[in-house]
Amino acid sequence: MTIFHKFRLFYVPFWQYLLIDMLMLAISFFVVLMWFPLSTQVPFTKYWIFALVFSAEWLIISYFTHRYIRVKKMRMGELLARLAAAAVMQFCCMLCYMYLISPDHNFSIFVLLTIWLVMLVTCLVYIILSHAYQYATYAEPEVERAPERGPQSVLHPAEFASEERANEIRESIIEEAGPEALAYLEKHISLFSSNTITLASQEIYNFKKLKYYNQDTIVNFMPLNQIRGINQMFGVVNDKLPDNGLFVCCFEPKSTTKKKILQRYPRVINRIVYAFVYLYKRVFPRLVMTSRLYFDITEGKNRILSRAEVLGRLCYCGFEIVDDHKVGDLRYVIARRSFRPQSVATKLYGLLIRLNRVGKDGREFQVYKFRTMHPYSEYLQAYIYQHYGLKESGKFSHDIRITTLGRCMRKNFIDEWPMIINVLAGDMKLVGVRPISKQYLSLYSPELQEKRLHHKPGLLPPFYADMPKTLPEIEASEMRYLTACEERGMYLTDLRYFGKILYNNLLAELKKSVL
């Protein structure tokens, strides 16, 4: 592979690489002018123009040697080759300048020291970032999955425990989880069946030892907060259960963790403590560059988990939620095996997310938004609709997926700002019907579904111009807009709706300021 493979004269530079270079230049200039003798008392005053010229040349040369093209993997040989090519070209340019324009001995020293220092510091940064990136993105070996299968049944007919054995099981569960948990499980599953197995394990190995299709119910009393590789465990359980088999798990929800911390410490201090705990145990496990370090330090114990995340993980791993119930400090979930997922990899979530939406001609594309929901919430849409239904406005009547910060962002439409990327990419336009998922599109009338497919969705929907309150009113608003686009022309209609949207928002802000 050559240094300039897939040659492109112009490209969009990756801003992080550009920022690193600018930082390295600033550090190098400061070190050279501060600590190396250049026979002048005012090196910063004398050489600042040369420093600017040098920096501009370095950035331009680096751009055209493709040093600012983002690479998915840190290929050190390629990066260092590009760095060497840029340094040689910069040295030649400055050499010409020194001998043809300014044969200043001190300036020559300044140039050479700066070039060597920039290369040295940048090499060190590349090496550090390379090892850090490789460490952070190291993927643990996947858990061996069961082969594809057709419908299965439990291998042995169920036998029920004697009263003496049932009492022993009850005492064991009371000792492990408490009487409330026992009462809940007795009500919802066949707790004393020979095809039901109970464990309290955080080791995936103990689930792998189970025979395939030998139990139709698996119960784990170990809270998920203490388990590293939750998705892997769910995947193994999914393989061991027959079709429609039940899996029972438990976890301490985020709300309970927060309540404990707030009650343990004095006011004000408790909020600060919770903020640090939340950052460490909730945010760090989600980020690419901190996830592995977090799990290596904590072994995945005492994590903060939300209800939406746990339910979403189960749905992602091939289960459907039968019931979930708060028992003391823990929330128990009963899930039924529904399908075999293609993957049970751990998903990392940052602030910016991509969601599948239906665009023009039915083509699916991914919209960019700021995250306002708990991780894995995208797999809960059908569950939320089934259990909570819709309000008159067409939104879910009770959406457990949205975070506290997310509600604030949605209220002020901050979460939709990144969709400008989709507008620039051509998947959306400025004004148009809002991009929605297949699940949500299925709630619309067939006529509106068909009409929507002939138009691009937009960043500013007609909702903001008409201000409808119910789902039928939203459908009517979108139908009026799309019909106007077809009859009066898209550009004139978009311009008219843009004026209405602007007027409504200015009027709303004016009312707020008056009140």
Coordinates of C-alpha atoms in Angstrom, one line a residue:
M1 CA 0.0 0.0 0.0
T2 CA 1.4 3.4 -1.0
I3 CA 1.4 6.6 1.0
F4 CA -1.0 8.2 -1.4
H5 CA -3.4 5.4 -2.0
K6 CA -6.8 6.4 -3.3
F7 CA -5.3 9.8 -4.3
R8 CA -7.6 12.8 -3.9
L9 CA -6.4 16.3 -4.3
F10 CA -9.1 17.8 -2.1
Y11 CA -10.9 16.3 0.9
V12 CA -12.5 17.3 4.2
P13 CA -9.7 17.1 6.8
F14 CA -10.4 15.2 10.1
W15 CA -10.5 18.0 12.6
Q16 CA -8.9 16.0 15.4
Y17 CA -5.8 15.3 13.4
L18 CA -5.6 19.0 12.4
L19 CA -6.0 20.0 16.0
I20 CA -3.2 17.7 17.1
D21 CA -0.9 19.2 14.5
M22 CA -1.7 22.8 15.6
L23 CA -1.0 21.8 19.2
M24 CA 2.3 20.1 18.3
L25 CA 3.4 23.2 16.4
A26 CA 2.6 25.5 19.3
I27 CA 4.4 23.3 21.8
S28 CA 7.5 23.0 19.5
F29 CA 7.7 26.7 18.9
F30 CA 7.5 27.5 22.6
V31 CA 10.2 24.9 23.5
V32 CA 12.6 26.1 20.8
L33 CA 12.2 29.8 21.4
M34 CA 12.2 29.4 25.2
W35 CA 15.1 27.0 25.9
F36 CA 17.4 27.1 22.9
P37 CA 19.9 30.0 22.6
L38 CA 19.3 32.0 19.4
S39 CA 21.5 35.0 20.2
T40 CA 18.5 37.3 20.8
Q41 CA 16.8 38.5 24.0
V42 CA 13.4 38.7 22.3
P43 CA 13.0 35.4 20.2
F44 CA 9.2 35.5 20.3
T45 CA 9.1 39.1 18.9
K46 CA 11.8 38.4 16.3
Y47 CA 10.5 35.0 14.9
W48 CA 6.7 35.2 15.3
I49 CA 6.2 36.0 11.6
F50 CA 8.4 33.1 10.6
A51 CA 6.5 30.9 13.0
L52 CA 3.3 31.8 11.3
V53 CA 4.7 31.1 7.8
F54 CA 6.2 27.9 9.0
S55 CA 2.9 26.7 10.5
A56 CA 0.9 27.7 7.4
E57 CA 3.3 25.8 5.2
W58 CA 3.4 22.7 7.5
L59 CA -0.4 22.5 7.6
I60 CA -0.8 23.0 3.8
I61 CA 1.9 20.4 3.0
S62 CA 0.4 18.0 5.6
Y63 CA -3.0 18.4 3.9
F64 CA -1.7 17.5 0.4
T65 CA 0.3 14.6 1.8
H66 CA -3.0 13.2 3.1
R67 CA -2.0 13.4 6.8
Y68 CA -5.5 14.6 7.7
I69 CA -7.5 11.8 6.2
R70 CA -9.2 9.8 8.9
V71 CA -8.1 6.2 9.2
K72 CA -10.3 3.6 10.9
K73 CA -7.3 1.7 12.3
M74 CA -4.1 3.3 13.5
R75 CA -1.7 2.0 10.8
M76 CA 1.5 3.3 12.3
G77 CA 3.7 2.7 9.2
E78 CA 1.4 4.7 7.0
L79 CA 1.0 7.5 9.4
L80 CA 4.8 7.8 10.0
A81 CA 5.5 7.7 6.3
R82 CA 3.1 10.5 5.6
L83 CA 4.7 12.5 8.5
A84 CA 8.2 11.9 7.1
A85 CA 7.1 13.0 3.6
A86 CA 5.6 16.2 5.0
A87 CA 8.8 16.9 7.0
V88 CA 11.0 16.4 4.0
M89 CA 8.9 18.7 1.9
Q90 CA 8.8 21.3 4.6
F91 CA 12.6 21.1 5.1
C92 CA 13.1 21.6 1.3
C93 CA 10.8 24.7 1.3
M94 CA 12.5 26.2 4.3
L95 CA 16.0 25.4 2.9
C96 CA 15.2 27.3 -0.3
Y97 CA 13.9 30.2 1.9
M98 CA 17.0 30.2 4.1
Y99 CA 19.6 30.3 1.2
L100 CA 17.7 32.5 -1.3
I101 CA 15.9 35.0 1.0
S102 CA 17.2 35.0 4.5
P103 CA 20.6 33.3 5.1
D104 CA 20.3 33.9 8.8
H105 CA 22.3 31.3 10.8
N106 CA 20.1 31.6 13.9
F107 CA 17.0 31.3 11.7
S108 CA 18.4 28.1 10.2
I109 CA 18.8 26.6 13.7
F110 CA 15.3 27.7 14.5
V111 CA 13.9 26.0 11.5
L112 CA 15.8 22.8 11.9
L113 CA 15.1 22.4 15.6
T114 CA 11.4 23.1 15.0
I115 CA 11.1 20.5 12.2
W116 CA 12.8 17.9 14.3
L117 CA 10.9 18.7 17.4
V118 CA 7.5 18.7 15.5
M119 CA 8.4 15.3 14.1
L120 CA 9.5 13.9 17.4
V121 CA 6.5 15.1 19.4
T122 CA 4.0 14.1 16.7
C123 CA 5.6 10.6 16.5
L124 CA 5.2 10.2 20.3
V125 CA 1.5 11.3 20.1
Y126 CA 0.9 8.9 17.3
I127 CA 2.4 6.0 19.3
I128 CA 0.5 6.9 22.4
L129 CA -2.8 7.3 20.6
S130 CA -2.2 4.1 18.6
H131 CA -1.7 2.0 21.7
A132 CA -4.5 3.8 23.5
Y133 CA -6.9 3.2 20.6
Q134 CA -5.9 -0.4 20.2
Y135 CA -6.3 -1.0 24.0
A136 CA -9.7 0.7 24.1
T137 CA -11.1 -1.0 21.0
Y138 CA -9.8 -4.5 21.7
A139 CA -12.7 -6.9 21.2
E140 CA -12.9 -9.9 23.5
P141 CA -13.5 -13.3 21.8
E142 CA -17.1 -13.9 21.1
V143 CA -19.0 -16.5 23.1
E144 CA -19.6 -19.6 21.1
R145 CA -23.1 -19.7 19.9
A146 CA -25.5 -22.6 19.3
P147 CA -26.1 -23.5 15.6
E148 CA -29.2 -22.4 13.8
R149 CA -32.2 -24.5 14.7
G150 CA -35.8 -25.1 14.0
P151 CA -38.6 -25.3 16.6
Q152 CA -37.4 -27.1 19.7
S153 CA -39.0 -28.5 22.8
V154 CA -37.7 -29.4 26.2
L155 CA -36.0 -32.8 26.0
H156 CA -37.6 -34.3 29.2
P157 CA -41.2 -34.0 30.4
A158 CA -41.6 -31.8 33.4
E159 CA -41.8 -33.3 36.9
F160 CA -42.8 -31.3 39.9
A161 CA -40.9 -31.3 43.2
S162 CA -42.4 -32.9 46.3
E163 CA -43.6 -30.7 49.1
E164 CA -40.5 -31.2 51.1
R165 CA -38.3 -30.3 48.1
A166 CA -40.5 -27.3 47.3
N167 CA -40.0 -26.0 50.8
E168 CA -36.3 -26.4 50.5
I169 CA -36.4 -24.3 47.3
R170 CA -38.6 -21.7 49.0
E171 CA -36.1 -21.4 51.9
S172 CA -33.2 -21.1 49.5
I173 CA -34.9 -18.4 47.5
I174 CA -35.9 -16.5 50.6
E175 CA -32.3 -16.6 51.8
E176 CA -31.0 -15.4 48.4
A177 CA -33.7 -12.9 47.3
G178 CA -36.3 -12.5 50.1
P179 CA -39.9 -13.5 50.6
E180 CA -41.3 -10.8 48.2
A181 CA -39.2 -12.2 45.3
L182 CA -40.4 -15.7 46.1
A183 CA -44.1 -14.6 46.1
Y184 CA -43.6 -12.8 42.7
L185 CA -41.9 -15.8 41.1
E186 CA -44.4 -18.3 42.4
K187 CA -47.2 -16.2 40.8
H188 CA -45.6 -16.0 37.3
I189 CA -43.5 -19.1 36.7
S190 CA -43.4 -22.9 37.4
L191 CA -40.9 -22.5 40.1
F192 CA -40.9 -26.1 41.3
S193 CA -40.8 -27.8 37.9
S194 CA -37.9 -30.0 37.0
N195 CA -37.5 -27.9 33.8
T196 CA -36.8 -24.8 35.9
I197 CA -33.3 -24.0 37.1
T198 CA -32.3 -21.2 39.5
L199 CA -28.8 -19.7 39.7
A200 CA -27.1 -16.8 41.4
S201 CA -24.1 -16.5 39.1
Q202 CA -22.2 -13.7 37.4
E203 CA -20.0 -16.1 35.4
I204 CA -21.0 -16.8 31.8
Y205 CA -19.3 -20.2 32.1
N206 CA -22.0 -21.4 34.4
F207 CA -24.7 -20.7 31.8
K208 CA -22.6 -22.3 29.1
K209 CA -22.5 -25.6 31.1
L210 CA -26.3 -25.9 30.9
K211 CA -27.6 -28.5 28.4
Y212 CA -29.4 -27.2 25.3
Y213 CA -33.2 -27.2 25.6
N214 CA -33.1 -29.1 28.9
Q215 CA -34.9 -26.3 30.8
D216 CA -37.8 -24.2 29.7
T217 CA -37.2 -21.6 32.5
I218 CA -33.9 -20.1 33.7
V219 CA -33.7 -17.8 36.7
N220 CA -30.7 -15.8 37.7
F221 CA -30.8 -14.1 41.1
M222 CA -27.4 -12.3 40.6
P223 CA -28.2 -8.6 39.8
L224 CA -27.2 -7.6 36.3
N225 CA -25.3 -4.7 37.9
Q226 CA -22.6 -7.2 39.0
I227 CA -22.2 -8.9 35.6
R228 CA -19.6 -8.1 33.0
G229 CA -20.8 -9.1 29.5
I230 CA -24.6 -8.8 30.0
N231 CA -25.3 -9.2 26.3
Q232 CA -23.1 -12.3 26.1
M233 CA -24.9 -13.9 29.0
F234 CA -28.3 -13.1 27.4
G235 CA -27.0 -14.6 24.1
V236 CA -25.9 -17.9 25.9
V237 CA -29.3 -18.1 27.7
N238 CA -31.1 -17.5 24.4
D239 CA -29.2 -20.5 22.9
K240 CA -29.9 -22.8 25.9
L241 CA -33.7 -22.1 26.0
P242 CA -36.2 -23.7 23.7
D243 CA -38.6 -21.6 21.7
N244 CA -40.9 -19.6 24.0
G245 CA -38.7 -20.5 27.0
L246 CA -38.6 -18.1 29.9
F247 CA -35.7 -16.2 31.4
V248 CA -35.9 -14.3 34.7
C249 CA -33.3 -11.8 35.7
C250 CA -33.0 -8.9 38.2
F251 CA -31.2 -5.6 38.5
E252 CA -31.0 -2.5 40.7
P253 CA -32.5 0.4 38.7
K254 CA -30.9 3.7 38.3
S255 CA -33.6 5.4 40.3
T256 CA -32.9 3.2 43.4
T257 CA -29.1 3.9 43.1
K258 CA -29.8 7.6 43.0
K259 CA -32.1 7.5 45.9
K260 CA -29.6 5.6 48.1
I261 CA -26.8 8.1 47.3
L262 CA -29.0 11.1 48.0
Q263 CA -30.1 9.7 51.3
R264 CA -26.6 8.7 52.4
Y265 CA -25.0 12.2 52.1
P266 CA -26.0 15.7 53.2
R267 CA -27.8 18.0 50.8
V268 CA -25.8 19.6 48.0
I269 CA -22.9 17.2 48.7
N270 CA -25.2 14.3 47.7
R271 CA -25.8 15.8 44.3
I272 CA -22.1 16.3 43.7
V273 CA -21.4 12.7 44.8
Y274 CA -24.1 11.3 42.5
A275 CA -22.8 13.3 39.6
F276 CA -19.4 11.8 39.9
V277 CA -20.8 8.3 40.5
Y278 CA -23.0 8.7 37.5
L279 CA -20.1 9.8 35.3
Y280 CA -17.9 7.0 36.4
K281 CA -20.4 4.1 36.5
R282 CA -22.8 5.2 33.8
V283 CA -21.0 7.3 31.2
F284 CA -17.5 5.8 31.2
P285 CA -18.8 2.2 30.3
R286 CA -20.5 3.8 27.2
L287 CA -17.6 5.6 25.6
V288 CA -15.1 3.9 23.2
M289 CA -11.9 5.2 24.8
T290 CA -13.0 4.6 28.4
S291 CA -15.1 1.4 28.3
R292 CA -12.4 -1.2 28.4
L293 CA -10.4 0.7 31.1
Y294 CA -13.6 0.9 33.2
F295 CA -14.3 -2.8 33.0
D296 CA -10.7 -3.8 33.6
I297 CA -10.7 -1.7 36.8
T298 CA -14.2 -2.6 38.1
E299 CA -14.7 -6.0 36.5
G300 CA -18.1 -4.7 35.5
K301 CA -19.4 -4.7 39.1
N302 CA -21.8 -2.1 40.7
R303 CA -22.8 -0.6 37.3
I304 CA -25.7 1.8 37.0
L305 CA -28.4 0.4 34.8
S306 CA -31.7 1.9 33.8
R307 CA -34.9 0.0 33.3
A308 CA -35.1 1.0 29.7
E309 CA -31.6 -0.2 29.0
V310 CA -32.2 -3.7 30.6
L311 CA -35.5 -4.2 28.7
G312 CA -33.9 -2.9 25.5
R313 CA -30.9 -5.3 25.9
L314 CA -33.3 -8.2 26.3
C315 CA -35.2 -7.3 23.2
Y316 CA -31.9 -6.8 21.3
C317 CA -30.8 -10.3 22.4
G318 CA -33.9 -12.1 21.1
F319 CA -36.4 -11.9 24.0
E320 CA -39.8 -10.3 24.4
I321 CA -40.8 -8.8 27.8
V322 CA -43.5 -10.7 29.6
D323 CA -43.5 -8.7 32.9
D324 CA -41.3 -6.6 35.1
H325 CA -41.9 -5.7 38.7
K326 CA -40.1 -3.8 41.5
V327 CA -39.3 -6.1 44.4
G328 CA -37.6 -4.2 47.2
D329 CA -34.4 -2.5 45.8
L330 CA -34.4 -4.8 42.8
R331 CA -36.6 -5.0 39.6
Y332 CA -37.3 -8.4 38.3
V333 CA -37.9 -9.0 34.6
I334 CA -39.5 -12.1 33.0
A335 CA -38.7 -12.4 29.3
R336 CA -39.7 -15.0 26.7
R337 CA -37.3 -16.3 24.1
S338 CA -38.6 -15.0 20.8
F339 CA -35.9 -15.4 18.1
R340 CA -32.2 -16.0 17.7
P341 CA -30.4 -12.7 17.3
Q342 CA -27.7 -12.4 14.6
S343 CA -25.4 -10.6 17.0
V344 CA -25.1 -10.1 20.7
A345 CA -22.2 -7.6 20.6
T346 CA -21.9 -4.9 23.2
K347 CA -23.0 -1.5 21.7
L348 CA -21.2 1.6 22.8
Y349 CA -23.2 4.8 22.9
G350 CA -22.0 8.4 22.6
L351 CA -23.8 11.7 22.5
L352 CA -24.3 11.6 18.7
I353 CA -26.5 8.7 17.4
R354 CA -27.8 7.4 14.1
L355 CA -31.4 6.1 13.8
N356 CA -33.0 4.3 10.8
R357 CA -35.7 6.3 9.1
V358 CA -37.8 6.0 6.0
G359 CA -37.0 8.5 3.3
K360 CA -38.1 9.2 -0.3
D361 CA -39.1 6.2 -2.4
G362 CA -39.1 4.1 0.8
R363 CA -35.3 4.1 1.0
E364 CA -34.0 3.8 4.6
F365 CA -31.4 6.2 5.8
Q366 CA -29.8 7.1 9.1
V367 CA -30.6 10.4 10.7
Y368 CA -28.2 12.0 13.1
K369 CA -29.5 13.2 16.5
F370 CA -28.2 14.0 19.9
R371 CA -28.9 11.1 22.3
T372 CA -31.9 11.7 24.5
M373 CA -32.7 8.1 25.3
H374 CA -31.1 5.4 27.4
P375 CA -28.9 2.8 25.6
Y376 CA -30.8 0.1 23.7
S377 CA -34.0 2.1 23.8
E378 CA -34.4 1.8 20.0
Y379 CA -35.4 -1.8 20.5
L380 CA -38.2 -0.9 22.8
Q381 CA -40.5 1.0 20.5
A382 CA -42.9 -1.8 19.9
Y383 CA -42.9 -2.6 23.7
I384 CA -43.7 1.0 24.6
Y385 CA -46.5 1.2 22.1
Q386 CA -48.0 -2.1 23.2
H387 CA -47.9 -1.3 26.9
Y388 CA -48.5 2.5 27.1
G389 CA -50.2 3.5 23.8
L390 CA -50.2 7.0 22.4
K391 CA -51.4 10.4 23.6
E392 CA -53.6 12.6 21.5
S393 CA -50.5 14.3 20.1
G394 CA -49.3 11.0 18.6
K395 CA -46.5 10.6 21.1
F396 CA -46.2 7.8 23.6
S397 CA -48.3 8.4 26.7
H398 CA -45.4 7.2 29.0
D399 CA -42.0 6.9 27.5
I400 CA -39.5 5.4 29.9
R401 CA -36.8 5.5 27.3
I402 CA -36.1 9.3 27.6
T403 CA -33.5 10.6 30.0
T404 CA -34.0 13.7 32.2
L405 CA -31.5 15.6 30.2
G406 CA -33.1 14.2 27.0
R407 CA -36.5 15.7 27.9
C408 CA -34.9 19.1 28.3
M409 CA -33.1 18.8 24.9
R410 CA -36.3 17.7 23.2
K411 CA -38.3 20.5 24.7
N412 CA -35.9 23.0 23.1
F413 CA -35.4 20.9 19.9
I414 CA -31.7 20.7 20.6
D415 CA -31.6 17.0 19.8
E416 CA -32.5 17.7 16.2
W417 CA -29.6 20.0 15.4
P418 CA -27.3 17.3 14.0
M419 CA -29.9 16.5 11.3
I420 CA -28.4 19.4 9.4
I421 CA -25.8 16.8 8.4
N422 CA -28.6 14.9 6.7
V423 CA -29.8 18.0 4.9
L424 CA -26.3 18.7 3.6
A425 CA -25.9 15.0 2.6
G426 CA -29.2 15.3 0.5
D427 CA -31.2 12.7 2.5
M428 CA -33.5 15.5 3.9
K429 CA -34.4 19.1 3.0
L430 CA -34.9 22.1 5.2
V431 CA -38.8 22.0 5.3
G432 CA -40.7 18.7 5.0
V433 CA -42.5 16.0 6.8
R434 CA -40.5 14.7 9.8
P435 CA -38.4 11.5 9.2
I436 CA -40.0 8.6 11.1
S437 CA -39.3 4.9 11.6
K438 CA -41.1 2.0 9.9
Q439 CA -42.9 1.2 13.1
Y440 CA -44.3 4.7 13.4
L441 CA -45.1 5.0 9.7
S442 CA -47.3 1.9 10.0
L443 CA -49.6 4.0 12.3
Y444 CA -50.4 6.4 9.4
S445 CA -53.3 6.0 6.9
P446 CA -52.3 4.1 3.7
E447 CA -53.0 7.2 1.6
L448 CA -50.6 9.3 3.6
Q449 CA -48.0 6.5 3.7
E450 CA -48.0 6.4 -0.1
K451 CA -47.8 10.2 -0.5
R452 CA -44.9 10.4 2.0
L453 CA -42.8 8.1 -0.2
H454 CA -42.8 10.7 -3.0
H455 CA -41.1 13.4 -0.9
K456 CA -38.0 13.9 1.1
P457 CA -38.5 14.4 4.8
G458 CA -37.4 17.7 6.3
L459 CA -35.7 19.2 9.3
L460 CA -38.6 21.6 9.9
P461 CA -41.9 19.7 9.7
P462 CA -45.3 21.3 8.9
F463 CA -46.1 20.5 12.5
Y464 CA -44.4 23.7 13.6
A465 CA -46.5 25.7 11.2
D466 CA -49.9 24.3 12.0
M467 CA -49.4 23.2 15.6
P468 CA -51.6 20.1 15.6
K469 CA -52.5 18.4 18.9
T470 CA -53.6 14.9 18.0
L471 CA -52.4 12.2 15.7
P472 CA -55.2 12.7 13.2
E473 CA -54.5 16.4 13.2
I474 CA -50.8 15.7 12.5
E475 CA -51.8 13.4 9.6
A476 CA -54.1 16.1 8.2
S477 CA -51.3 18.7 8.6
E478 CA -48.8 16.6 6.7
M479 CA -51.4 15.7 4.0
R480 CA -52.1 19.4 3.4
Y481 CA -48.4 20.2 3.1
L482 CA -47.7 17.3 0.7
T483 CA -50.7 18.1 -1.4
A484 CA -49.6 21.8 -1.6
C485 CA -46.1 20.7 -2.7
E486 CA -47.7 18.7 -5.6
E487 CA -50.2 21.3 -6.6
R488 CA -48.3 24.6 -6.0
G489 CA -44.7 23.5 -6.3
M490 CA -42.3 22.4 -3.6
Y491 CA -40.1 25.5 -3.4
L492 CA -43.0 28.0 -3.0
T493 CA -44.7 25.7 -0.5
D494 CA -41.5 25.3 1.6
L495 CA -40.9 29.0 1.6
R496 CA -44.5 29.7 2.8
Y497 CA -44.2 27.1 5.5
F498 CA -40.8 28.3 6.6
G499 CA -42.3 31.8 7.1
K500 CA -45.1 30.3 9.2
I501 CA -42.7 28.3 11.3
L502 CA -40.5 31.4 11.8
Y503 CA -43.5 33.5 12.8
N504 CA -44.9 30.9 15.3
N505 CA -41.5 30.6 17.0
L506 CA -41.0 34.4 17.2
L507 CA -44.5 34.8 18.6
A508 CA -44.0 32.1 21.2
E509 CA -40.7 33.7 22.4
L510 CA -42.4 37.1 22.5
K511 CA -45.2 35.7 24.7
K512 CA -42.6 34.1 27.0
S513 CA -40.8 37.4 27.4
V514 CA -44.1 39.3 28.2
L515 CA -45.1 36.8 30.8

